[in-house]
PDB file of C-alpha atoms in Angstrom:
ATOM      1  CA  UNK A 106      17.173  32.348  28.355  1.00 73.00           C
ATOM      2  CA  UNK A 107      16.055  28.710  27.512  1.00 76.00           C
ATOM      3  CA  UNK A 108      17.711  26.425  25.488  1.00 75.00           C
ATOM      4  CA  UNK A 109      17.993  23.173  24.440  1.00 76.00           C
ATOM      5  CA  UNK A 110      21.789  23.120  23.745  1.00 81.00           C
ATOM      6  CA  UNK A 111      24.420  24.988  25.663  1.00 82.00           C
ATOM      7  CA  UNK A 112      24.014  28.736  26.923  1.00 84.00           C
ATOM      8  CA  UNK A 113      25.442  31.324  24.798  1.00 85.00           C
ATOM      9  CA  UNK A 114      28.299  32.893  25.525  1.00 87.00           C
ATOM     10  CA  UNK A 115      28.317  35.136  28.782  1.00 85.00           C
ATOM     11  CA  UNK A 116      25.744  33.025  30.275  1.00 84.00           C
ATOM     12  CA  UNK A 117      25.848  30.539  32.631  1.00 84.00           C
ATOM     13  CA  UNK A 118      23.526  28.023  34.070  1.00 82.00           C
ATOM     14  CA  UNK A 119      21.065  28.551  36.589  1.00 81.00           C
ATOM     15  CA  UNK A 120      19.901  25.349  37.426  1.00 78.00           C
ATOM     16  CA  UNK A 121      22.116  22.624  37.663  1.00 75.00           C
ATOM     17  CA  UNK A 122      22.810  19.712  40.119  1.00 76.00           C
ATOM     18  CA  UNK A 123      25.030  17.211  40.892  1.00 80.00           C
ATOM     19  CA  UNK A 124      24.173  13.434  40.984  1.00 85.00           C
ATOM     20  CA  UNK A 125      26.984  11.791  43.052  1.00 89.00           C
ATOM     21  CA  UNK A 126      27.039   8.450  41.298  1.00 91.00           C
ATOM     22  CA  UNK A 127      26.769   4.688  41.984  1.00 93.00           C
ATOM     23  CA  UNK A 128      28.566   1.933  43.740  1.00 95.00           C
ATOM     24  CA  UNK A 129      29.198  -1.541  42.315  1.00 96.00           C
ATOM     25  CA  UNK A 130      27.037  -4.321  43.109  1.00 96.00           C
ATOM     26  CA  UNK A 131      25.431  -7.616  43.080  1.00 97.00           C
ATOM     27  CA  UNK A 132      22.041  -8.331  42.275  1.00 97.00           C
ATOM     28  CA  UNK A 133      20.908 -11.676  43.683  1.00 96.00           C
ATOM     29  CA  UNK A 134      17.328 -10.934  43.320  1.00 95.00           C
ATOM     30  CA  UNK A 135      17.079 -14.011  41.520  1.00 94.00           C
ATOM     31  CA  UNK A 136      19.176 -16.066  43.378  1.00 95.00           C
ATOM     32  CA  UNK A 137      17.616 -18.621  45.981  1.00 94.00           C
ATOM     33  CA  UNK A 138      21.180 -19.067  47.849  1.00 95.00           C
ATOM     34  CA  UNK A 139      21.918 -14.953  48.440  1.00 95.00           C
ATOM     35  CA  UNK A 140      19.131 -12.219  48.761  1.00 93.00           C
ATOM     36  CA  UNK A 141      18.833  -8.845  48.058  1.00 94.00           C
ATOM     37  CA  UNK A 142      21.646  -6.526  46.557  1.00 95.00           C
ATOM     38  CA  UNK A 143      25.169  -6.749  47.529  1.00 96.00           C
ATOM     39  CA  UNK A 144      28.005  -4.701  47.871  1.00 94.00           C
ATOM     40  CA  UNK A 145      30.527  -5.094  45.825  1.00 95.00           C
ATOM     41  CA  UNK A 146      30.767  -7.009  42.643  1.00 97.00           C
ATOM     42  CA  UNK A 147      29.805 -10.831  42.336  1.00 97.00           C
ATOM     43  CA  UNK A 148      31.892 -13.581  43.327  1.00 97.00           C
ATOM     44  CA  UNK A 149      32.424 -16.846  41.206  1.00 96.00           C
ATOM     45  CA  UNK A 150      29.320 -18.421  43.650  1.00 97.00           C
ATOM     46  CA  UNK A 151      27.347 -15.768  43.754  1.00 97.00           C
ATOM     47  CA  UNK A 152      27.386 -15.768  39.690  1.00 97.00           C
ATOM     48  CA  UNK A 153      26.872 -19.793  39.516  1.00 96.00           C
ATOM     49  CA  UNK A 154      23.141 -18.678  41.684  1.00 97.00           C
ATOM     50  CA  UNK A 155      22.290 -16.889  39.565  1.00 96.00           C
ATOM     51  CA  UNK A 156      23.901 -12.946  40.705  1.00 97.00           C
ATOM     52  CA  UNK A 157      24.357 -10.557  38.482  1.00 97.00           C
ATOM     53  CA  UNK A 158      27.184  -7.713  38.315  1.00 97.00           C
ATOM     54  CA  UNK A 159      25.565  -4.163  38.866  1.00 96.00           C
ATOM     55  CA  UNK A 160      28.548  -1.925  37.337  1.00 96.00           C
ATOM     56  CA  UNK A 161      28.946   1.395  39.054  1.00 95.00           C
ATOM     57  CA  UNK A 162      28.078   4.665  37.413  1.00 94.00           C
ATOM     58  CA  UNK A 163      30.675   8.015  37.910  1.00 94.00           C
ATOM     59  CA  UNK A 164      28.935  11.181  39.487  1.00 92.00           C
ATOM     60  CA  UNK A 165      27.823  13.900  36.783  1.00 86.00           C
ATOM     61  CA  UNK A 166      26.808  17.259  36.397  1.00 81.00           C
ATOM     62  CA  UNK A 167      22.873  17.770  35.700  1.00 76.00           C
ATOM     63  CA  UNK A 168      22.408  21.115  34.397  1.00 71.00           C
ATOM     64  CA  UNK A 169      19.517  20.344  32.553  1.00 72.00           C
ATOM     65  CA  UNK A 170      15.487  20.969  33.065  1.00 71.00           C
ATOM     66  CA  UNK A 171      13.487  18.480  30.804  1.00 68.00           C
ATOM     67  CA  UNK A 172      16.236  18.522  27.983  1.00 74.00           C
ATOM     68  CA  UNK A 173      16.047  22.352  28.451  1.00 78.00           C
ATOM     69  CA  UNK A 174      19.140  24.671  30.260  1.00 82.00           C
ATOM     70  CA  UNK A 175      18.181  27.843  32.245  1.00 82.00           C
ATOM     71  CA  UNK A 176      20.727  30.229  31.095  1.00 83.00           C
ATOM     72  CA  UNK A 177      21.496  33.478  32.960  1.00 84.00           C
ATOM     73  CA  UNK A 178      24.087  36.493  32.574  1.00 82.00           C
ATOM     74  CA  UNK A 179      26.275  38.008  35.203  1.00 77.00           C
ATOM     75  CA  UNK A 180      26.192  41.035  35.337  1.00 76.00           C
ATOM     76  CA  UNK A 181      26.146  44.696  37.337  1.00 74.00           C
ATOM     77  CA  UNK A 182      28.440  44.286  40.357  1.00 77.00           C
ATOM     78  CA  UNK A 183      27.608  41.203  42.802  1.00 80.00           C
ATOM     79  CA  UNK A 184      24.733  41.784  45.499  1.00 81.00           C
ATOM     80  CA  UNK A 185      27.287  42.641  48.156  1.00 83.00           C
ATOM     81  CA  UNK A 186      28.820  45.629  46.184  1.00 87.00           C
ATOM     82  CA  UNK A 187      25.688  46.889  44.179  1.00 88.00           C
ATOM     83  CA  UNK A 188      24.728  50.792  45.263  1.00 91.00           C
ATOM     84  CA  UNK A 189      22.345  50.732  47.669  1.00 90.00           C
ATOM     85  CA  UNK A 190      19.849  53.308  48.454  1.00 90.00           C
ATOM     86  CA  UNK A 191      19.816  55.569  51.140  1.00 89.00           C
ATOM     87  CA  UNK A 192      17.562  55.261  54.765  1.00 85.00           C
ATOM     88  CA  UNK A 193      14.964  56.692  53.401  1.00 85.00           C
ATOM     89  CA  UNK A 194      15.033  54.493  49.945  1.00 84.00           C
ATOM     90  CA  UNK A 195      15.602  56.704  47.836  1.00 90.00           C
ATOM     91  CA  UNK A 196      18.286  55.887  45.311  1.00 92.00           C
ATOM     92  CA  UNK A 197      21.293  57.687  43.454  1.00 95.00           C
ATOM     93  CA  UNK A 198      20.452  59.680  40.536  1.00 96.00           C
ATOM     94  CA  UNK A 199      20.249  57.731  37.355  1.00 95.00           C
ATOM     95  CA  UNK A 200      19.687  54.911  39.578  1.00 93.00           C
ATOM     96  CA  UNK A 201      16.169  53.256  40.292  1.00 90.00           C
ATOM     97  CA  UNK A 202      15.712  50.345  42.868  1.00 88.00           C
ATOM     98  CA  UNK A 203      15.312  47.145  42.695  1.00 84.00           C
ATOM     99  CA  UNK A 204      12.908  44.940  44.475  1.00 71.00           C
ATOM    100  CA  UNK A 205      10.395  46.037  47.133  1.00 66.00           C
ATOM    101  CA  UNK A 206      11.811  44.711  50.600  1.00 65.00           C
ATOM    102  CA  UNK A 207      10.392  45.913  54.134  1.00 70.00           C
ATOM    103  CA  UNK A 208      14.563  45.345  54.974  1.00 74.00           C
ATOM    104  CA  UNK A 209      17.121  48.247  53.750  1.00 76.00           C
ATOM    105  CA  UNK A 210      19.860  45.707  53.603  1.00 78.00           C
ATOM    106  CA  UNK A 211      18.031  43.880  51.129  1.00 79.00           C
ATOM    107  CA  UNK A 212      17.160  46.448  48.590  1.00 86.00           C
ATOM    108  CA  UNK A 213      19.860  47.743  45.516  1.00 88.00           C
ATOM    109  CA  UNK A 214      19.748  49.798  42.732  1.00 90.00           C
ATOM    110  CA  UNK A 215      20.583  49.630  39.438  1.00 90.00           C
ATOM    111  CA  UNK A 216      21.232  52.108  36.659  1.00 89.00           C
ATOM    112  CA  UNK A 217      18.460  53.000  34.995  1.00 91.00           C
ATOM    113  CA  UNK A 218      17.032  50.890  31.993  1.00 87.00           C
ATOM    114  CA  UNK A 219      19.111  47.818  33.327  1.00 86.00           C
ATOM    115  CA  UNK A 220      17.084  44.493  34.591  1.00 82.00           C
ATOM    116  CA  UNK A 221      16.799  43.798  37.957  1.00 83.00           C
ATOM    117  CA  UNK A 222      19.303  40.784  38.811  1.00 81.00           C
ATOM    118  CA  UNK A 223      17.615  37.705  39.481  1.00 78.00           C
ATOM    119  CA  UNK A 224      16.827  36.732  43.310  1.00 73.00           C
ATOM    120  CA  UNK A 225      14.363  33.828  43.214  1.00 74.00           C
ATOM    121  CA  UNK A 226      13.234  31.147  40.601  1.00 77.00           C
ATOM    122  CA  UNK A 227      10.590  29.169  41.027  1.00 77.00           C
ATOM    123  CA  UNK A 228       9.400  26.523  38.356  1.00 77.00           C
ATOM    124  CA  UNK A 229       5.615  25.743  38.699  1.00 77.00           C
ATOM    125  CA  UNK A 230       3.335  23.622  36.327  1.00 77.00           C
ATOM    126  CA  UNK A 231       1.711  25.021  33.817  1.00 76.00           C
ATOM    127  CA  UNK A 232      -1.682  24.868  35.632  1.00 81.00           C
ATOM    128  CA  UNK A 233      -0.128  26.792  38.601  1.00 84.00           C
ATOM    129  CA  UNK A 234      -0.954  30.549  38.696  1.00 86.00           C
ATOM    130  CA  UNK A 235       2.277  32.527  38.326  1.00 82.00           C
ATOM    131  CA  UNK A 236       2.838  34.402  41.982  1.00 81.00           C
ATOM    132  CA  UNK A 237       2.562  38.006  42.369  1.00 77.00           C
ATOM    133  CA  UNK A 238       5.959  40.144  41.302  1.00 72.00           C
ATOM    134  CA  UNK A 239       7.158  37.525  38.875  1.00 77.00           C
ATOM    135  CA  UNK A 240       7.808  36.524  34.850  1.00 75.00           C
ATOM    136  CA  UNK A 241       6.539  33.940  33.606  1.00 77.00           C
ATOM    137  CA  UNK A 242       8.705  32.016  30.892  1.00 74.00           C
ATOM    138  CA  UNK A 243       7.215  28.632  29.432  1.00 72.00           C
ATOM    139  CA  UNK A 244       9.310  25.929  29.161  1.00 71.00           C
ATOM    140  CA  UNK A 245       8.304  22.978  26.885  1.00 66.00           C
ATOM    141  CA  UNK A 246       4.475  21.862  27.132  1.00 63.00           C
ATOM    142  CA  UNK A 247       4.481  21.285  30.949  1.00 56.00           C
ATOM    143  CA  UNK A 248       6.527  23.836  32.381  1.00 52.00           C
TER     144      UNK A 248
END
């Protein structure tokens, strides 16, 4: 899901970072006495040259796209207990598989009608051609 507020209930985000923040500082750019940015903030000389105070900023969470939130919902059991098929791929009945890996210890199966859990998101302009064995959900005008 996409949306421009929070997710919904059950859903969490799916892309999200973490911005660790600023130090303070002091900007003597303009000063002909000190050059460059300093640690720290200003001293009572470095104002009267003309320094300025660069306040720091406190880390934050980023769990937005372009004002937009990729929301996604847990569910099934995680990848490491999800029924897996046997050597020949072949899975349980009621049960249909789930991706199409070379490597048995990468494939699962899910009951049928469910989704397929996600395992890779990719975001692409929207001039890019959307790669083989994936959705395509368009985010905004650019996205």
């Amino acid at each position: 899901k996409v949306s421009t507020t929070d997710c919904p209930a059950n859903y969490v985000d799916l892309v999200s970072s973490y911005w660790p923040g600023t130090v303070s500082g002091c900007d003597c750019t303009s000063s002909t006495k000190y050059f460059g940015i300093l640690h720290g903030l200003c001293d009572t000389n470095q104002t009267e040259a003309y320094c300025r105070d660069i306040f720091s900023n406190s880390a934050q969470s980023m769990p937005r796209l372009y004002s937009y939130r990729i929301c996604g919902k847990r569910e099934g059991d995680s990848f490491k207990d999800a029924v897996r098929p046997d050597d020949s791929k072949q899975c349980p009945p009621n049960y249909e598989p789930c991706l199409t890996s070379e490597d048995i210890n990468n494939l699962i199966c899910v009951r049928k009608g469910e989704k397929c859990p996600i395992t890779d998101l990719q975001i692409i302009d929207a001039n890019t051609p959307v790669p083989p064995d994936y959705q395509s959900l368009v985010i905004g005008n650019n996205f």
